[in-house]
Coordinates of C-alpha atoms in Angstrom, one line a residue:
M1 CA -22.7 -22.6 -17.6
L2 CA -19.5 -24.4 -16.9
G3 CA -20.1 -24.2 -13.1
S4 CA -17.4 -25.6 -11.0
K5 CA -15.6 -27.5 -13.8
A6 CA -11.8 -27.4 -13.5
V7 CA -11.3 -25.8 -16.9
W8 CA -13.2 -22.8 -15.7
K9 CA -11.6 -22.4 -12.3
K10 CA -8.1 -23.3 -13.1
Q11 CA -7.5 -22.5 -16.7
I12 CA -9.9 -19.9 -18.1
R13 CA -10.1 -17.7 -15.0
G14 CA -6.4 -18.0 -14.4
D15 CA -5.6 -17.1 -18.0
A16 CA -8.0 -14.1 -17.9
L17 CA -6.5 -12.9 -14.6
A18 CA -3.0 -13.1 -16.0
E19 CA -3.9 -11.4 -19.2
A20 CA -5.6 -8.6 -17.2
D21 CA -2.6 -8.3 -14.9
N22 CA -4.9 -9.1 -12.0
R23 CA -6.9 -5.9 -12.6
C24 CA -10.4 -5.2 -13.7
S25 CA -10.6 -5.2 -17.5
I26 CA -13.2 -2.3 -17.4
C27 CA -12.1 0.2 -14.8
K28 CA -8.5 -1.1 -14.2
S29 CA -9.1 -1.4 -10.4
G30 CA -6.8 -3.9 -8.7
Q31 CA -8.8 -3.9 -5.4
G32 CA -11.1 -6.5 -4.0
R33 CA -12.5 -9.7 -5.4
M34 CA -12.1 -10.2 -9.2
T35 CA -14.6 -12.2 -11.2
C36 CA -14.1 -13.8 -14.6
H37 CA -16.9 -12.7 -16.9
E38 CA -17.8 -13.9 -20.4
K39 CA -17.9 -11.5 -23.3
W40 CA -20.8 -12.3 -25.7
G41 CA -21.9 -11.1 -29.1
Y42 CA -25.5 -11.5 -30.1
D43 CA -27.2 -12.2 -33.4
D44 CA -30.8 -11.2 -32.5
K45 CA -32.2 -12.4 -35.9
Q46 CA -30.7 -15.9 -35.6
C47 CA -31.0 -16.1 -31.8
V48 CA -27.3 -17.1 -31.5
A49 CA -25.1 -15.8 -28.8
T50 CA -21.3 -16.1 -29.6
L51 CA -18.8 -16.4 -26.8
L52 CA -16.1 -14.0 -27.8
G53 CA -13.8 -14.2 -24.8
F54 CA -13.4 -13.5 -21.1
E55 CA -12.6 -10.5 -19.1
I56 CA -12.0 -9.7 -15.4
H57 CA -14.4 -7.6 -13.4
C58 CA -14.0 -5.9 -10.1
S59 CA -17.0 -6.2 -7.7
N60 CA -18.5 -2.9 -8.9
C61 CA -18.1 -3.6 -12.6
D62 CA -19.6 -7.1 -12.0
L63 CA -22.6 -5.4 -10.3
V64 CA -23.0 -3.2 -13.4
A65 CA -22.7 -6.2 -15.7
H66 CA -25.5 -7.9 -13.7
A67 CA -27.5 -4.8 -13.0
G68 CA -30.9 -6.5 -12.8
R69 CA -29.7 -8.8 -10.1
A70 CA -27.8 -6.0 -8.4
F71 CA -30.9 -3.9 -8.1
K72 CA -32.9 -6.9 -6.6
L73 CA -30.1 -7.3 -4.0
G74 CA -30.2 -3.7 -3.0
Y75 CA -27.1 -2.5 -4.9
G76 CA -28.8 -0.2 -7.4
E77 CA -27.1 2.9 -6.0
V78 CA -23.7 1.3 -6.4
V79 CA -24.5 0.4 -10.1
I80 CA -25.7 3.9 -10.9
S81 CA -22.8 5.6 -9.1
H82 CA -20.2 3.4 -10.8
L83 CA -21.8 3.9 -14.3
C84 CA -21.8 7.6 -13.7
A85 CA -18.2 7.7 -12.5
M86 CA -16.8 5.5 -15.2
N87 CA -18.6 7.1 -18.1
H88 CA -18.8 10.7 -16.8
W89 CA -22.6 10.5 -17.0
D90 CA -25.3 12.2 -15.0
I91 CA -27.8 10.0 -13.1
K92 CA -30.6 10.6 -15.6
H93 CA -28.5 9.3 -18.5
A94 CA -27.3 6.2 -16.5
V95 CA -30.9 5.4 -15.6
T96 CA -31.9 5.7 -19.3
V97 CA -29.0 3.4 -20.4
L98 CA -30.0 0.8 -17.7
K99 CA -33.6 0.9 -18.7
H100 CA -32.7 0.3 -22.3
A101 CA -30.3 -2.6 -21.4
M102 CA -33.0 -4.2 -19.3
N103 CA -35.5 -3.9 -22.2
V104 CA -33.0 -5.6 -24.5
W105 CA -32.4 -8.4 -21.9
M106 CA -36.1 -9.0 -21.4
K107 CA -36.7 -9.2 -25.1
R108 CA -33.8 -11.6 -25.6
S109 CA -35.0 -13.7 -22.6
E110 CA -38.2 -14.6 -24.5
E111 CA -36.2 -16.6 -27.1
E112 CA -34.3 -19.9 -27.0
W113 CA -30.7 -19.1 -27.9
G114 CA -28.1 -21.3 -29.5
I115 CA -24.5 -20.8 -28.4
K116 CA -21.4 -20.4 -30.6
V117 CA -17.8 -20.1 -29.4
T118 CA -15.1 -18.4 -31.5
S119 CA -12.8 -20.9 -33.1
S120 CA -9.8 -19.4 -31.2
L121 CA -11.5 -20.1 -27.9
V122 CA -12.5 -23.6 -28.9
E123 CA -8.8 -24.3 -29.9
R124 CA -7.6 -22.9 -26.6
Y125 CA -10.4 -24.5 -24.4
P126 CA -12.0 -27.5 -26.3
E127 CA -14.1 -28.1 -23.2
L128 CA -16.3 -25.2 -24.2
T129 CA -17.9 -27.3 -26.9
A130 CA -19.7 -29.0 -23.9
L131 CA -21.8 -25.9 -23.3
P132 CA -25.6 -26.5 -23.5
R133 CA -27.1 -25.6 -26.9
F134 CA -23.6 -25.4 -28.5
V135 CA -23.9 -24.8 -32.2
P136 CA -20.7 -25.9 -34.0
S137 CA -19.4 -23.4 -36.6
P138 CA -19.5 -24.6 -40.2
T139 CA -16.3 -26.2 -41.4
A140 CA -14.6 -24.2 -44.1
Y141 CA -14.0 -26.3 -47.3

Protein backbone atom coordinates (compact mmCIF):
# COMPACT_ATOMS: atom_id res chain seq x y z
CA MET A 1 0.00 0.00 0.00
CA LEU A 2 2.97 2.30 0.43
CA GLY A 3 4.14 1.50 -3.09
CA SER A 4 7.45 3.06 -3.95
CA LYS A 5 7.52 5.55 -1.07
CA ALA A 6 11.01 6.08 0.29
CA VAL A 7 10.06 5.03 3.83
CA TRP A 8 9.17 1.56 2.52
CA LYS A 9 12.20 1.02 0.32
CA LYS A 10 14.87 2.65 2.44
CA GLN A 11 13.74 2.47 6.01
CA ILE A 12 11.23 -0.34 6.64
CA ARG A 13 12.69 -2.91 4.25
CA GLY A 14 16.23 -2.05 5.34
CA ASP A 15 15.34 -2.36 9.02
CA ALA A 16 13.53 -5.67 8.45
CA LEU A 17 16.47 -7.09 6.49
CA ALA A 18 18.92 -6.05 9.21
CA GLU A 19 16.73 -7.48 11.98
CA ALA A 20 16.46 -10.78 10.06
CA ASP A 21 20.22 -10.83 9.39
CA ASN A 22 19.44 -10.85 5.64
CA ARG A 23 17.71 -14.21 5.99
CA CYS A 24 14.15 -15.39 5.51
CA SER A 25 12.18 -14.92 8.73
CA ILE A 26 10.26 -18.15 8.03
CA CYS A 27 12.72 -20.78 6.74
CA LYS A 28 16.00 -18.96 7.52
CA SER A 29 17.25 -19.26 3.94
CA GLY A 30 19.81 -16.66 2.92
CA GLN A 31 19.59 -17.48 -0.77
CA GLY A 32 18.02 -15.45 -3.57
CA ARG A 33 15.78 -12.41 -3.56
CA MET A 34 14.38 -11.36 -0.19
CA THR A 35 11.01 -9.61 0.08
CA CYS A 36 9.76 -7.48 2.94
CA HIS A 37 6.30 -8.69 3.91
CA GLU A 38 3.75 -7.24 6.33
CA LYS A 39 2.51 -9.22 9.34
CA TRP A 40 -1.20 -8.65 9.97
CA GLY A 41 -3.68 -9.54 12.69
CA TYR A 42 -7.38 -9.69 11.82
CA ASP A 43 -10.48 -8.83 13.82
CA ASP A 44 -13.10 -10.51 11.64
CA LYS A 45 -16.02 -9.19 13.71
CA GLN A 46 -14.95 -5.53 13.47
CA CYS A 47 -13.38 -5.88 9.98
CA VAL A 48 -10.16 -4.30 11.16
CA ALA A 49 -6.74 -5.49 10.04
CA THR A 50 -3.86 -4.51 12.32
CA LEU A 51 -0.36 -4.14 10.96
CA LEU A 52 1.77 -5.92 13.56
CA GLY A 53 5.19 -5.71 11.95
CA PHE A 54 7.32 -6.75 9.03
CA GLU A 55 9.25 -9.88 8.14
CA ILE A 56 11.56 -10.99 5.38
CA HIS A 57 10.54 -13.77 2.98
CA CYS A 58 12.67 -15.75 0.56
CA SER A 59 11.10 -16.28 -2.85
CA ASN A 60 9.57 -19.66 -1.88
CA CYS A 61 8.08 -18.38 1.40
CA ASP A 62 6.74 -15.34 -0.46
CA LEU A 63 5.01 -17.68 -2.94
CA VAL A 64 3.41 -19.51 0.01
CA ALA A 65 2.29 -16.19 1.54
CA HIS A 66 0.66 -15.30 -1.79
CA ALA A 67 -0.47 -18.81 -2.69
CA GLY A 68 -3.50 -17.75 -4.72
CA ARG A 69 -1.40 -15.58 -7.00
CA ALA A 70 1.34 -18.23 -7.10
CA PHE A 71 -1.10 -20.87 -8.34
CA LYS A 72 -2.40 -18.52 -11.04
CA LEU A 73 1.18 -17.92 -12.19
CA GLY A 74 1.94 -21.65 -12.36
CA TYR A 75 3.92 -22.01 -9.11
CA GLY A 76 1.43 -24.23 -7.29
CA GLU A 77 3.80 -27.19 -7.09
CA VAL A 78 6.47 -24.97 -5.52
CA VAL A 79 3.97 -23.74 -2.91
CA ILE A 80 2.87 -27.26 -1.97
CA SER A 81 6.42 -28.61 -1.98
CA HIS A 82 7.70 -25.79 0.24
CA LEU A 83 4.77 -26.10 2.67
CA CYS A 84 5.36 -29.84 2.96
CA ALA A 85 9.11 -29.46 3.47
CA MET A 86 8.87 -26.67 6.03
CA ASN A 87 6.07 -28.22 8.10
CA HIS A 88 6.75 -31.95 7.58
CA TRP A 89 3.30 -32.33 6.01
CA ASP A 90 2.08 -34.70 3.34
CA ILE A 91 0.58 -33.25 0.16
CA LYS A 92 -3.00 -33.99 1.23
CA HIS A 93 -2.60 -31.96 4.43
CA ALA A 94 -0.91 -29.07 2.59
CA VAL A 95 -3.80 -28.92 0.09
CA THR A 96 -6.33 -28.95 2.96
CA VAL A 97 -4.55 -26.07 4.69
CA LEU A 98 -4.32 -24.08 1.43
CA LYS A 99 -8.04 -24.60 0.69
CA HIS A 100 -8.93 -23.38 4.17
CA ALA A 101 -6.67 -20.33 3.81
CA MET A 102 -8.23 -19.47 0.45
CA ASN A 103 -11.74 -19.79 1.92
CA VAL A 104 -10.81 -17.40 4.74
CA TRP A 105 -9.27 -14.97 2.22
CA MET A 106 -12.38 -15.07 -0.01
CA LYS A 107 -14.69 -14.44 2.95
CA ARG A 108 -12.54 -11.54 4.19
CA SER A 109 -12.37 -10.08 0.68
CA GLU A 110 -16.12 -9.56 0.71
CA GLU A 111 -15.79 -6.88 3.41
CA GLU A 112 -14.41 -3.35 3.53
CA TRP A 113 -11.60 -3.37 6.08
CA GLY A 114 -10.23 -0.63 8.29
CA ILE A 115 -6.51 -0.62 9.02
CA LYS A 116 -4.79 -0.14 12.36
CA VAL A 117 -1.07 -0.01 12.99
CA THR A 118 0.48 -0.96 16.31
CA SER A 119 1.58 2.07 18.30
CA SER A 120 5.21 0.90 18.28
CA LEU A 121 5.20 0.84 14.47
CA VAL A 122 3.56 4.29 14.25
CA GLU A 123 6.23 5.65 16.60
CA ARG A 124 8.98 4.11 14.50
CA TYR A 125 7.40 4.89 11.09
CA PRO A 126 4.89 7.75 11.40
CA GLU A 127 4.36 7.63 7.62
CA LEU A 128 2.26 4.50 8.18
CA THR A 129 -0.64 6.71 9.28
CA ALA A 130 -1.01 7.64 5.60
CA LEU A 131 -2.25 4.14 4.75
CA PRO A 132 -5.68 4.11 3.11
CA ARG A 133 -8.52 3.40 5.57
CA PHE A 134 -6.18 4.05 8.54
CA VAL A 135 -8.12 3.92 11.81
CA PRO A 136 -6.29 5.77 14.60
CA SER A 137 -6.10 3.90 17.89
CA PRO A 138 -8.03 5.53 20.72
CA THR A 139 -5.89 7.75 22.90
CA ALA A 140 -5.50 6.51 26.45
CA TYR A 141 -6.67 9.03 29.05
